[in-house]
XYZ file of C-alpha atoms in Angstrom:
600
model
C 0.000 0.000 0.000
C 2.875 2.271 0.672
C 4.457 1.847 -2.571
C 1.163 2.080 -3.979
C 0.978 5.405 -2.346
C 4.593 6.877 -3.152
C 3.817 5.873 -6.957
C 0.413 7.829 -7.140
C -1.376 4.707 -7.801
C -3.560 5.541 -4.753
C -4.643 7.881 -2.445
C -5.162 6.904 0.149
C -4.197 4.027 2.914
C -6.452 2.564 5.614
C -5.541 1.870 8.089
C -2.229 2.812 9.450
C -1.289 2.387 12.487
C -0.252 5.880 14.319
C 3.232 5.565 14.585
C 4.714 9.094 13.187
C 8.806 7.656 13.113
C 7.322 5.311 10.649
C 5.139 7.943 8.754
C 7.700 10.475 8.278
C 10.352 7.664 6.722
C 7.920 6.447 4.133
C 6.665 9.707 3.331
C 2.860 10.016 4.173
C 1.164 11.991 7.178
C -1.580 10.698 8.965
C -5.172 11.649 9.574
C -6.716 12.476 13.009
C -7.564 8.995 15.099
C -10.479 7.321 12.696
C -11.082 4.519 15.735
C -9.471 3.138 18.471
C -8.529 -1.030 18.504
C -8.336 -3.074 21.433
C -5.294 -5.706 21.607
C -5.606 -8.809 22.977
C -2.648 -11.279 24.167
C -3.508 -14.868 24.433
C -1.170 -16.901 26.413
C -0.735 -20.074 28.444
C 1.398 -18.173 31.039
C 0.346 -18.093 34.550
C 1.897 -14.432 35.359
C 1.737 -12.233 32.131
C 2.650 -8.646 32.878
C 2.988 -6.357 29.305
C 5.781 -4.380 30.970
C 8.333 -7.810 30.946
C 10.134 -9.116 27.498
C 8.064 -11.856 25.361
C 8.531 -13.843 21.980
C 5.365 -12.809 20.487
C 3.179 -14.276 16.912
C 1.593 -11.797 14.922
C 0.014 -12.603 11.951
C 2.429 -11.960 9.098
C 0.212 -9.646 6.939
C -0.902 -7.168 9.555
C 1.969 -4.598 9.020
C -0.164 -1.987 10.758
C 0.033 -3.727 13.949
C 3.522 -4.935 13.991
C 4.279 -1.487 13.687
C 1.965 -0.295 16.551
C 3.506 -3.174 18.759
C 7.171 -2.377 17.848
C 6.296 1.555 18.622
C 4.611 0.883 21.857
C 6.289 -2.523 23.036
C 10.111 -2.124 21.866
C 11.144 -4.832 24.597
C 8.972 -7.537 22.889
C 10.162 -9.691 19.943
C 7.909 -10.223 17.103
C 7.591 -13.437 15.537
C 5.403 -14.113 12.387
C 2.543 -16.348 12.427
C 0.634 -17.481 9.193
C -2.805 -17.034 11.100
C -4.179 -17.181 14.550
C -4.541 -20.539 14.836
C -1.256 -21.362 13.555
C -0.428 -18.484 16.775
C -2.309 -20.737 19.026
C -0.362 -23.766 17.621
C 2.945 -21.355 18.580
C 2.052 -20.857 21.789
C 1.256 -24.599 22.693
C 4.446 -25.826 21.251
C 6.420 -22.490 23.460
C 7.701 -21.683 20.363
C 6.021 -18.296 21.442
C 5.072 -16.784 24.665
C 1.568 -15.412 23.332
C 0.318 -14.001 20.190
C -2.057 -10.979 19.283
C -5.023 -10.193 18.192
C -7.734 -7.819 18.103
C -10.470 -7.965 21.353
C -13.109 -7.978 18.316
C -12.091 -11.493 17.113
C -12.085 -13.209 20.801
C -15.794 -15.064 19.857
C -13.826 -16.332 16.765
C -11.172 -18.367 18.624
C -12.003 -21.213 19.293
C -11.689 -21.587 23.098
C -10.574 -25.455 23.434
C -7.288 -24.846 24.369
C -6.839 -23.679 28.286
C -5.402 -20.291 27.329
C -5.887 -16.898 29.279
C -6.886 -13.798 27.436
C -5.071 -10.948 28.857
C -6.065 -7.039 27.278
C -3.168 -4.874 26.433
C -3.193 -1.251 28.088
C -1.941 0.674 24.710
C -4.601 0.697 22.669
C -4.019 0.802 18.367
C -5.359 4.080 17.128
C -6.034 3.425 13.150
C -5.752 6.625 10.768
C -5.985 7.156 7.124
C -2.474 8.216 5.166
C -2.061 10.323 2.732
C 1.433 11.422 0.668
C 2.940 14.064 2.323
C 2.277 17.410 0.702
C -1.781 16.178 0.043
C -2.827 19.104 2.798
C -6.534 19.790 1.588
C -7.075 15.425 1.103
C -6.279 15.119 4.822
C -8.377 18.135 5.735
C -11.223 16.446 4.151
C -10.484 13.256 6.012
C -10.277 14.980 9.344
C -12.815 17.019 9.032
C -15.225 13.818 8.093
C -13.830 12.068 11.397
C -14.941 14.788 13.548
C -18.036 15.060 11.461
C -19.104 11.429 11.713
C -20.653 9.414 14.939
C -18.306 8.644 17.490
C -19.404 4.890 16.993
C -20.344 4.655 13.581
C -17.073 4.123 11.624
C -15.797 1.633 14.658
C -18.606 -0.314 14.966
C -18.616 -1.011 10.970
C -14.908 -2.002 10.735
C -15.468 -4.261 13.986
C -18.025 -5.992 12.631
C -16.423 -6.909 9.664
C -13.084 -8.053 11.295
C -15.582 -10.061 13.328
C -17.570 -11.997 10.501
C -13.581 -13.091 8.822
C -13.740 -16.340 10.295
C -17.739 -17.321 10.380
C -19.367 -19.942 8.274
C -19.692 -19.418 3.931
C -23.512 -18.461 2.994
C -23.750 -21.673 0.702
C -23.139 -23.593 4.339
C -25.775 -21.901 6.109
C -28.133 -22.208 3.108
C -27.617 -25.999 2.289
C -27.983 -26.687 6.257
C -31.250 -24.145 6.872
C -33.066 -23.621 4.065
C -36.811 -23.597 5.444
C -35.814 -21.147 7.900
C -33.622 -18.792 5.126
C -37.102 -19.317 3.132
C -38.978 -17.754 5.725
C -36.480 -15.329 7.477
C -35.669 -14.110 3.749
C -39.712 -12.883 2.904
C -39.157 -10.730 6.553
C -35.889 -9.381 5.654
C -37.073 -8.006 2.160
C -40.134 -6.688 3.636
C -37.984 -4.949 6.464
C -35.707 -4.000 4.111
C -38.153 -2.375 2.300
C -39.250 -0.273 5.501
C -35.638 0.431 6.307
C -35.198 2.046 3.115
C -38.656 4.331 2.880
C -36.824 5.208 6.991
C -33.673 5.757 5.307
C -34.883 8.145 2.308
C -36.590 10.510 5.210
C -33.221 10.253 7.102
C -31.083 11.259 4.133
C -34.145 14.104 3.790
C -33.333 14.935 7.413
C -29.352 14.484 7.104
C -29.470 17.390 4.288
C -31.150 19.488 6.628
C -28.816 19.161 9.341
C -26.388 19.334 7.331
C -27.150 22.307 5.667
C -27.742 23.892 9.327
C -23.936 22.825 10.029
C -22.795 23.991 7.066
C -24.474 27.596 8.144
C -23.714 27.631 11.080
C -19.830 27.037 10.126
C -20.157 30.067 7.644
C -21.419 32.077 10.523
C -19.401 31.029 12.803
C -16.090 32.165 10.081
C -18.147 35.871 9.026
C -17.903 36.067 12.782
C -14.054 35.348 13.021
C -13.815 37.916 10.324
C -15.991 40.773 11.456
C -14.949 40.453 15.629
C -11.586 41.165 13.871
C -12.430 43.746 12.368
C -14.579 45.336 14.568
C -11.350 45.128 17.311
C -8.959 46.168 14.681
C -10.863 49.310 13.956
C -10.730 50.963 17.650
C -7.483 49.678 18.196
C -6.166 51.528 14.752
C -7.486 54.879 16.713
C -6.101 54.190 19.901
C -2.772 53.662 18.620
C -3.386 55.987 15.839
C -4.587 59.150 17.901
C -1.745 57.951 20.931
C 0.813 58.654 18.056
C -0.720 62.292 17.466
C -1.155 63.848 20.700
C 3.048 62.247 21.696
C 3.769 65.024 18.948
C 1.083 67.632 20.093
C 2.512 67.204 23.094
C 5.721 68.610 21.928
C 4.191 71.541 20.359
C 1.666 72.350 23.122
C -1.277 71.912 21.125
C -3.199 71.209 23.993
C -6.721 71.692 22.390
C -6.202 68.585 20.048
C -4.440 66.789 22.695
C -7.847 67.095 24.540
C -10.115 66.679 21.080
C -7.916 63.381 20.487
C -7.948 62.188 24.051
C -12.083 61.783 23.548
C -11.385 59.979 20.977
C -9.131 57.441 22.171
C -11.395 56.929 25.355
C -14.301 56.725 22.765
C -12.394 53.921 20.817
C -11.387 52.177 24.035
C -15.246 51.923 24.532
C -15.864 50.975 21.471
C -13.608 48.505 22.221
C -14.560 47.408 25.468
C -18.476 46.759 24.352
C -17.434 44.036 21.428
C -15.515 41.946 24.269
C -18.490 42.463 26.872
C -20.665 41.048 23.639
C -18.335 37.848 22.954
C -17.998 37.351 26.873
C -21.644 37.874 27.669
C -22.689 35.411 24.686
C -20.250 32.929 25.613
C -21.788 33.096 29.615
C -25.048 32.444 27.879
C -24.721 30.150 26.093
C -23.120 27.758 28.664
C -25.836 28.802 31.253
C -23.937 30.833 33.942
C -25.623 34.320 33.400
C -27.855 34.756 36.155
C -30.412 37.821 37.173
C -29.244 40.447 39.391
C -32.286 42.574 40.684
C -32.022 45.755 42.197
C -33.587 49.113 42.824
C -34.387 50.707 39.551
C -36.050 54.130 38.087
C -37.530 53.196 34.498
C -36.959 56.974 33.854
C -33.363 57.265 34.950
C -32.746 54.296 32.555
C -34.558 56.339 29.836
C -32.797 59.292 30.382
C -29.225 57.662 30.422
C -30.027 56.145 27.278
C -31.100 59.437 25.526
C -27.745 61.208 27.088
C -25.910 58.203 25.592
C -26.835 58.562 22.249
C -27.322 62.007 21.964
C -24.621 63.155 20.498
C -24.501 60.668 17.988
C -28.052 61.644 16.641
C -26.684 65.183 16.286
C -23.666 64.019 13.939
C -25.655 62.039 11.589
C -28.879 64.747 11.704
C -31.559 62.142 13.296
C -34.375 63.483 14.973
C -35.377 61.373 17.922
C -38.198 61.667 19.508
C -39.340 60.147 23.322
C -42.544 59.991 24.648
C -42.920 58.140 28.245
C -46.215 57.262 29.614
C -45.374 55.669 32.636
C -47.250 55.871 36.610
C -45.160 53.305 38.125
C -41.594 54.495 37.837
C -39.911 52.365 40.815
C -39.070 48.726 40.105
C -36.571 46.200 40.880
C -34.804 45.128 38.042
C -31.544 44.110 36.833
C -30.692 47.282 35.341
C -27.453 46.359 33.263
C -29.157 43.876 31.575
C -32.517 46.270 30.060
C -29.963 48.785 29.481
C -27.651 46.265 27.514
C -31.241 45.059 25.295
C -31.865 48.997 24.612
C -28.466 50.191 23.886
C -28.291 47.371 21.295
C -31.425 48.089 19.536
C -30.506 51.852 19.773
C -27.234 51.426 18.579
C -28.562 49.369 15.531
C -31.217 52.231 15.266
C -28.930 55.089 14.861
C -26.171 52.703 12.649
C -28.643 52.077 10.000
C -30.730 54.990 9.536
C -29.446 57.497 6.831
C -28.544 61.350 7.861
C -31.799 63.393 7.662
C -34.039 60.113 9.490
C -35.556 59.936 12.622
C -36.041 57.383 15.440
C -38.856 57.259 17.534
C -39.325 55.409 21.265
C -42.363 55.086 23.115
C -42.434 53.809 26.205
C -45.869 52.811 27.589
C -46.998 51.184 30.705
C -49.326 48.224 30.659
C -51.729 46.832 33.026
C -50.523 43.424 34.760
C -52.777 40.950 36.003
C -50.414 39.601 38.847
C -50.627 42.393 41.722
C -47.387 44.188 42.788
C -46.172 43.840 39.082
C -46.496 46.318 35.912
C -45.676 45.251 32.392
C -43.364 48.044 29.941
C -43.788 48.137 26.631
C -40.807 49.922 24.410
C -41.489 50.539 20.815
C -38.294 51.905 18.743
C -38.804 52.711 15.385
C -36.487 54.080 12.871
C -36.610 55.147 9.440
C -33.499 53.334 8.022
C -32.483 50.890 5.252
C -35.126 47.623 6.731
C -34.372 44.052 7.006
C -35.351 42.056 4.365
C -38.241 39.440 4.961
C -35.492 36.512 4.927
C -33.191 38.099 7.243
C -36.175 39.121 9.430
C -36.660 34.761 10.421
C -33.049 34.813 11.575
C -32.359 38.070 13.322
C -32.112 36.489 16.901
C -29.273 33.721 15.637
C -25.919 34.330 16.952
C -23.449 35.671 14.231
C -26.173 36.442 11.914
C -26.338 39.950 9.824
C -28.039 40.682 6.643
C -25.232 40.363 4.020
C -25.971 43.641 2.208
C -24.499 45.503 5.383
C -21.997 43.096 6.520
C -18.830 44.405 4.656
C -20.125 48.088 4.874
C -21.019 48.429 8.659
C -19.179 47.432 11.402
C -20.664 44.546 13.666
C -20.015 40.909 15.018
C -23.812 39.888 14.657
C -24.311 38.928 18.123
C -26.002 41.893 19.541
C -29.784 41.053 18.516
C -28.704 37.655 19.753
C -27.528 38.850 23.391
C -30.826 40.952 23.099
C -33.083 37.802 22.599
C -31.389 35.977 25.008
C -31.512 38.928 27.681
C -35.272 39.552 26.906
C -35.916 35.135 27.377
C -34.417 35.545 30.432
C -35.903 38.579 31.748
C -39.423 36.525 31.055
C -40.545 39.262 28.293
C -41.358 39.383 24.456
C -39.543 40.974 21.516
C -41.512 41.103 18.263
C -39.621 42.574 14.860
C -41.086 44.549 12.162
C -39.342 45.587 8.975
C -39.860 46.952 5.407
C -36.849 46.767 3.230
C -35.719 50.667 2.327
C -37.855 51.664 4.741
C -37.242 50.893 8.297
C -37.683 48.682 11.436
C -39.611 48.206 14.676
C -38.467 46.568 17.237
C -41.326 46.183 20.273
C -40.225 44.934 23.748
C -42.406 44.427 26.661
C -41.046 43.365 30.229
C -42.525 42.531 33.316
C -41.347 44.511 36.726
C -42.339 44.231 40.298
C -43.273 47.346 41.754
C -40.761 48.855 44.352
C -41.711 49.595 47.820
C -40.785 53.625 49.139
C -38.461 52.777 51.170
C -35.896 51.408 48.394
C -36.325 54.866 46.607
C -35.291 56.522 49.527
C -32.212 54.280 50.248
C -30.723 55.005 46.962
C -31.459 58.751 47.222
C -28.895 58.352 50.039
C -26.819 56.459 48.028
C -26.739 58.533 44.741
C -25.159 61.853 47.210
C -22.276 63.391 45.998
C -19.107 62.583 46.764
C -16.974 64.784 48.887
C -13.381 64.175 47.848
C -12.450 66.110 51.461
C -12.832 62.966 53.840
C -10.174 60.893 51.635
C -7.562 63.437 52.976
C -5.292 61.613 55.377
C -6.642 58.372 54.672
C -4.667 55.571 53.699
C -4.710 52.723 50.978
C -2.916 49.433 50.297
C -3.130 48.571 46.720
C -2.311 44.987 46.006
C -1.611 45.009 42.055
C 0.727 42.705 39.937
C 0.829 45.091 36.610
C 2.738 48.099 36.725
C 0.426 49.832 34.247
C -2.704 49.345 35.964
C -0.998 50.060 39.614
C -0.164 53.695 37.865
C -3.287 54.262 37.349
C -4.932 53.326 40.115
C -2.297 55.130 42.315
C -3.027 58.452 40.360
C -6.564 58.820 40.318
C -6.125 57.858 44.495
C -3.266 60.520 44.820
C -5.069 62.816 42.929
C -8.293 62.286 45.304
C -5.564 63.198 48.590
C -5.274 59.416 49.589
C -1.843 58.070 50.520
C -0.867 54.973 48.601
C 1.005 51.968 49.488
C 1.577 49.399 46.652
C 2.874 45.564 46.576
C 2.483 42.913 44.135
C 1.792 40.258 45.336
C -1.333 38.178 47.909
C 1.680 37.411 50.299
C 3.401 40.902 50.307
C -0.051 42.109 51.038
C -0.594 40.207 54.312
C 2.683 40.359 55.133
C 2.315 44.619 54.771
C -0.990 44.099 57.119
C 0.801 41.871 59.490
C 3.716 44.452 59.857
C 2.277 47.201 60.416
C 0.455 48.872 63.720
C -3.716 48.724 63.323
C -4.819 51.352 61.813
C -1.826 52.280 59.358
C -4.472 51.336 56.397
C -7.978 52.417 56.057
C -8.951 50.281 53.177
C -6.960 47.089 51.000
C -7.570 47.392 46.975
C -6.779 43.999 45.964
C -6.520 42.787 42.653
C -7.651 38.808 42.024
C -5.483 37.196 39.586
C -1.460 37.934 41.234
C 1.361 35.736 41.147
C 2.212 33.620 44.767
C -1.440 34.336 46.089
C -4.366 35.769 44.671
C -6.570 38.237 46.012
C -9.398 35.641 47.333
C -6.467 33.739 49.002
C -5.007 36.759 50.649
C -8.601 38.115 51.725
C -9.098 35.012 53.629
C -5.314 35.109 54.906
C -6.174 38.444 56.736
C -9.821 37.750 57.713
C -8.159 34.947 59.837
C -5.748 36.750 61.371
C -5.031 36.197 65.258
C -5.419 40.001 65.718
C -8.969 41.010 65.260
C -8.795 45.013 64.582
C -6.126 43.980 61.734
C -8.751 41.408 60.226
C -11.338 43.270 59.840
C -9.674 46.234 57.811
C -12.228 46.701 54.841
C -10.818 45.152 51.653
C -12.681 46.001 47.799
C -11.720 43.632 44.659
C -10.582 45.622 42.292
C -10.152 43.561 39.055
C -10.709 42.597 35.672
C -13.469 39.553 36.688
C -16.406 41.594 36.432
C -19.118 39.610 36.061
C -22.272 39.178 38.824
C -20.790 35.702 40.070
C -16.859 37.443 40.380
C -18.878 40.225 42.797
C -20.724 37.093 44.899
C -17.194 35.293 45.001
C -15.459 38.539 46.195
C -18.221 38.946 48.830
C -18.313 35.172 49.880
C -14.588 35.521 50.333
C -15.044 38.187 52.852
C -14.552 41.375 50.490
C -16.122 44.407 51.849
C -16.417 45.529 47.976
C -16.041 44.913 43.624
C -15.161 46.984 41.304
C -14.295 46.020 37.761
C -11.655 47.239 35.450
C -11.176 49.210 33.309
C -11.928 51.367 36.578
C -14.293 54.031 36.251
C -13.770 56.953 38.643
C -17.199 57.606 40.277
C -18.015 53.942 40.886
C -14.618 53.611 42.750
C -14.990 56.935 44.414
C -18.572 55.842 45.591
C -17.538 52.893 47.036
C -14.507 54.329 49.176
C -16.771 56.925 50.057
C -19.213 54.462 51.142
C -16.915 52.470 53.471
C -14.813 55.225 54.851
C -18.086 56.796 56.099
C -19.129 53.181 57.340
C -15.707 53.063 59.482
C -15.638 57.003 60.678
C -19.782 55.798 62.262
């Protein structure tokens, strides 16, 4: 077959044994594992242990697995055998210690003599071959093993190594012919059902095949547009960095500050396509989970409105609000209804033309369950439609209507993050469009009704903060990367705070364990840090023999920023979470917060 092979006569060889010393000398690369082969030795040894040195028959035509043995069992000597039988004859004369054979043909042997079937640990993994240099052949061929049933292509070749040795069909005939008379009437009419099953199989096969074959496509427009989409803000962070190093030098302040929004709008930008890979790949494998709160439907609007604001006045587009809502407290998990608006918003605004205008109503809706009140949003736009086709998969992840993909910027998950938010939520999303003339995208959700007393709490909470009762105070920031431990150690400078800084879980305890009570008000700790992370040290210093020293308030400060990194940071006795990239307020708010808890 090799020969074969090197002389183009073939193309390929099944099966060869994976054994790449051998592949690379004759020339030929080998596919991915097609199935895995159990060994068998058969001896008349009392004591057989792999690991010792053997004379061992192996039929003289199986190259494959003379190969695997000498690969995997280099202390054994191989002896040829014209058949298994004449092996069995080998090993009953000790002309042999045992011989081999597959674990598929033990029914086969016969069983009279008073041998003992031992299974080998190192199992023989069969590929295809192909002639070196044949790259798109064994693409195919790996790509069909990973397509195919995990059982289908090894329970075929087993049964056929099986059947080698079983009786000839003119045998079985001559000796049971009434029963092949009958038996052969209820095979053909089986057969005959089998194949009418089989034709709607192949009908279904197509289908899913097609789907896979989609979904693959997707899957690769994705690849392409995610980078892209990252490539694009990236190209104006580095881009505008470049500028304002030599504005700097001329003391062009005015662009330095007209460039620096632009480089933290990029690094937005930027920071919104991860959130959408991240928060698709949490859904998808069922860890996103609600996080209700306090909520004002009318704040939410409002933020919205301020958010896209300004990029309504660029392109000319007249929005217009109305809100018609009584019931304006609710608990809710605000990041996710802001994440489903922003998306259709964003989509709103990308896709309508300068000189169109988007509309949003927001309505409430009675609710037949008491406490609760149902929202309906309706955003309509005036831009370039969906067509009818595109409209049926809209909600399918990596999905965008092709005559926008290579002109407008997108990874074709956001409507799918949307659907999945809106599922989860418990609420509806219905989808109007007219090709060249615009969409309308309706979303109703469900809220409970919040009691007074949460409104009041987070008046309380929203208060300004008062830089003034940071001065004095002092911080231990625990934070492996020199970039980010700038940062951080600015903006706290900047606020009057004193800043110590180590790098380390261990350096931090060992900075708390040093020094008198009271030398730090409050422990930043980062979570991912060489020698001990920040969960590790946390619980380090909450068990601390000295009690005023373990209870010094310590917030997470770190790039795990989803809901369950907050619970985690809380179960493992933070006081405190607050994801990077760090925003100012939210970390200002929540040093305010506990210094004002420690001074009462």
């Amino acid at each position: 077959m090799i020969e074969a092979l090197q002389n183009n006569e073939i193309d390929v060889i099944y099966y060869a044994s994976r054994n790449s010393n051998v592949a690379e000398k004759k020339g030929y690369a080998l596919s991915n594992t097609a199935w895995t082969y159990n060994l068998i030795a058969v001896t008349n040894k009392e004591n057989f242990n792999e690991n010792d040195s053997y004379v061992v028959a192996v039929p003289k035509n199986k190259v494959a697995l003379k190969q695997h043995i000498a690969y995997n069992y280099p202390h054994w000597k191989l002896v040829d055998c014209d058949s298994i039988e004449d092996g069995a004859n080998m090993v009953d004369d000790g002309k042999v210690d045992c011989f081999i054979m597959g674990s598929s043909q033990v029914l086969s042997f016969d069983g009279k003599k008073n041998f003992k079937i031992i299974p080998l640990t190192k199992t023989m993994e069969a590929c295809f071959a192909v002639k070196d240099g044949q790259a798109t052949l064994l693409s195919i061929l790996n790509k069909t093993i990973k397509a195919m049933p995990s059982d289908m292509l090894t329970s075929a070749i087993a049964m056929y190594d099986s059947t080698a040795y079983k009786t000839t069909f003119y045998s079985f005939l001559k000796d049971h012919l009434v029963v092949v008379l009958v038996l052969g009437f209820s095979i053909i009419i089986v057969i005959l059902l089998l194949l009418q099953k089989a034709r709607r199989a192949e009908a279904s096969a197509k289908v899913a095949l097609k789907s896979a074959e989609d979904a693959s496509l997707a899957k690769t427009q994705f690849l392409h547009n995610v980078s892209h989409d990252i490539r694009t803000p990236m190209n104006a962070i580095l881009g505008y960095s470049e500028l304002m190093k030599n504005e700097l030098k001329d003391n062009d302040f005015p662009r330095v500050f007209e460039h620096l929004n632009k480089l933290q709008k990029a690094g937005n930008i930027l920071l919104s396509i991860i959130n959408n890979v991240l928060d698709m790949a949490r859904i998808e494998s069922g860890h996103m989970e609600l996080d209700e709160n306090y909520a004002n439907i009318e704040d939410i609007r409002q933020r919205l409105i301020e958010m896209f604001e300004d990029e309504a006045k660029k392109k000319n587009i007249h929005v217009r609000y109305t809100f018609n809502v009584e019931h304006k407290h609710v608990m809710a998990d605000v990041t996710k209804v802001e994440e489903i608006f922003v998306n259709i918003l964003s989509n709103a605004l990308k896709y309508t033309p300068s000189n169109g205008s988007v509309e949003v109503n927001v309505d409430e809706l009675s609710c037949d369950e008491p406490g609760y009140m149902i929202v309906r949003t309706s955003i309509m736009d005036t831009g370039i439609g969906m067509s009818q086709e595109y409209l049926e998969k809209i909600f399918e992840s990596f999905s965008r209507e092709r005559m926008t993909s290579s002109k407008i910027s997108g990874t074709g998950l956001g409507m799918a993050i949307v659907k999945k938010y809106v599922d989860l939520l418990g609420g509806t999303i219905d989808v109007k469009s007219v090709l060249g003339k615009g969409s309308t995208f309706i979303v109703t959700l469900k809220y409970k009704m919040a009691d007074e007393k949460y409104y009041l709490d987070k008046q309380k909470e929203n208060c300004e903060v008062d830089n003034a009762i940071f001065n004095g105070k002092h911080i231990l920031l625990a934070e492996d990367n020199d970039l980010n431990a700038e940062i951080a150690q600015t903006i706290l400078e900047r606020a009057g705070l004193f800043v110590d800084r180590v790098k380390d879980g261990i350096e931090c305890v060992n900075r708390v364990i040093e020094n008198p009570v009271g030398t730090y008000d409050v422990i930043l700790m980062d979570i991912q840090m060489p020698k001990m992370d920040g969960y590790k040290a946390t619980c380090e210093i909450r068990n601390l023999q000295d009690k005023a020293k373990a209870c010094i308030p310590i917030v997470a400060i770190t790039a795990n920023a989803f809901e369950e990194d907050k619970k985690k940071a809380i179960d493992a006795g933070m006081d405190g979470h607050i994801a990077k990239p760090i925003k100012i307020e939210d970390l200002f708010m929540v040093l305010t917060d506990i210094v004002n808890k420690k001074e009462n």
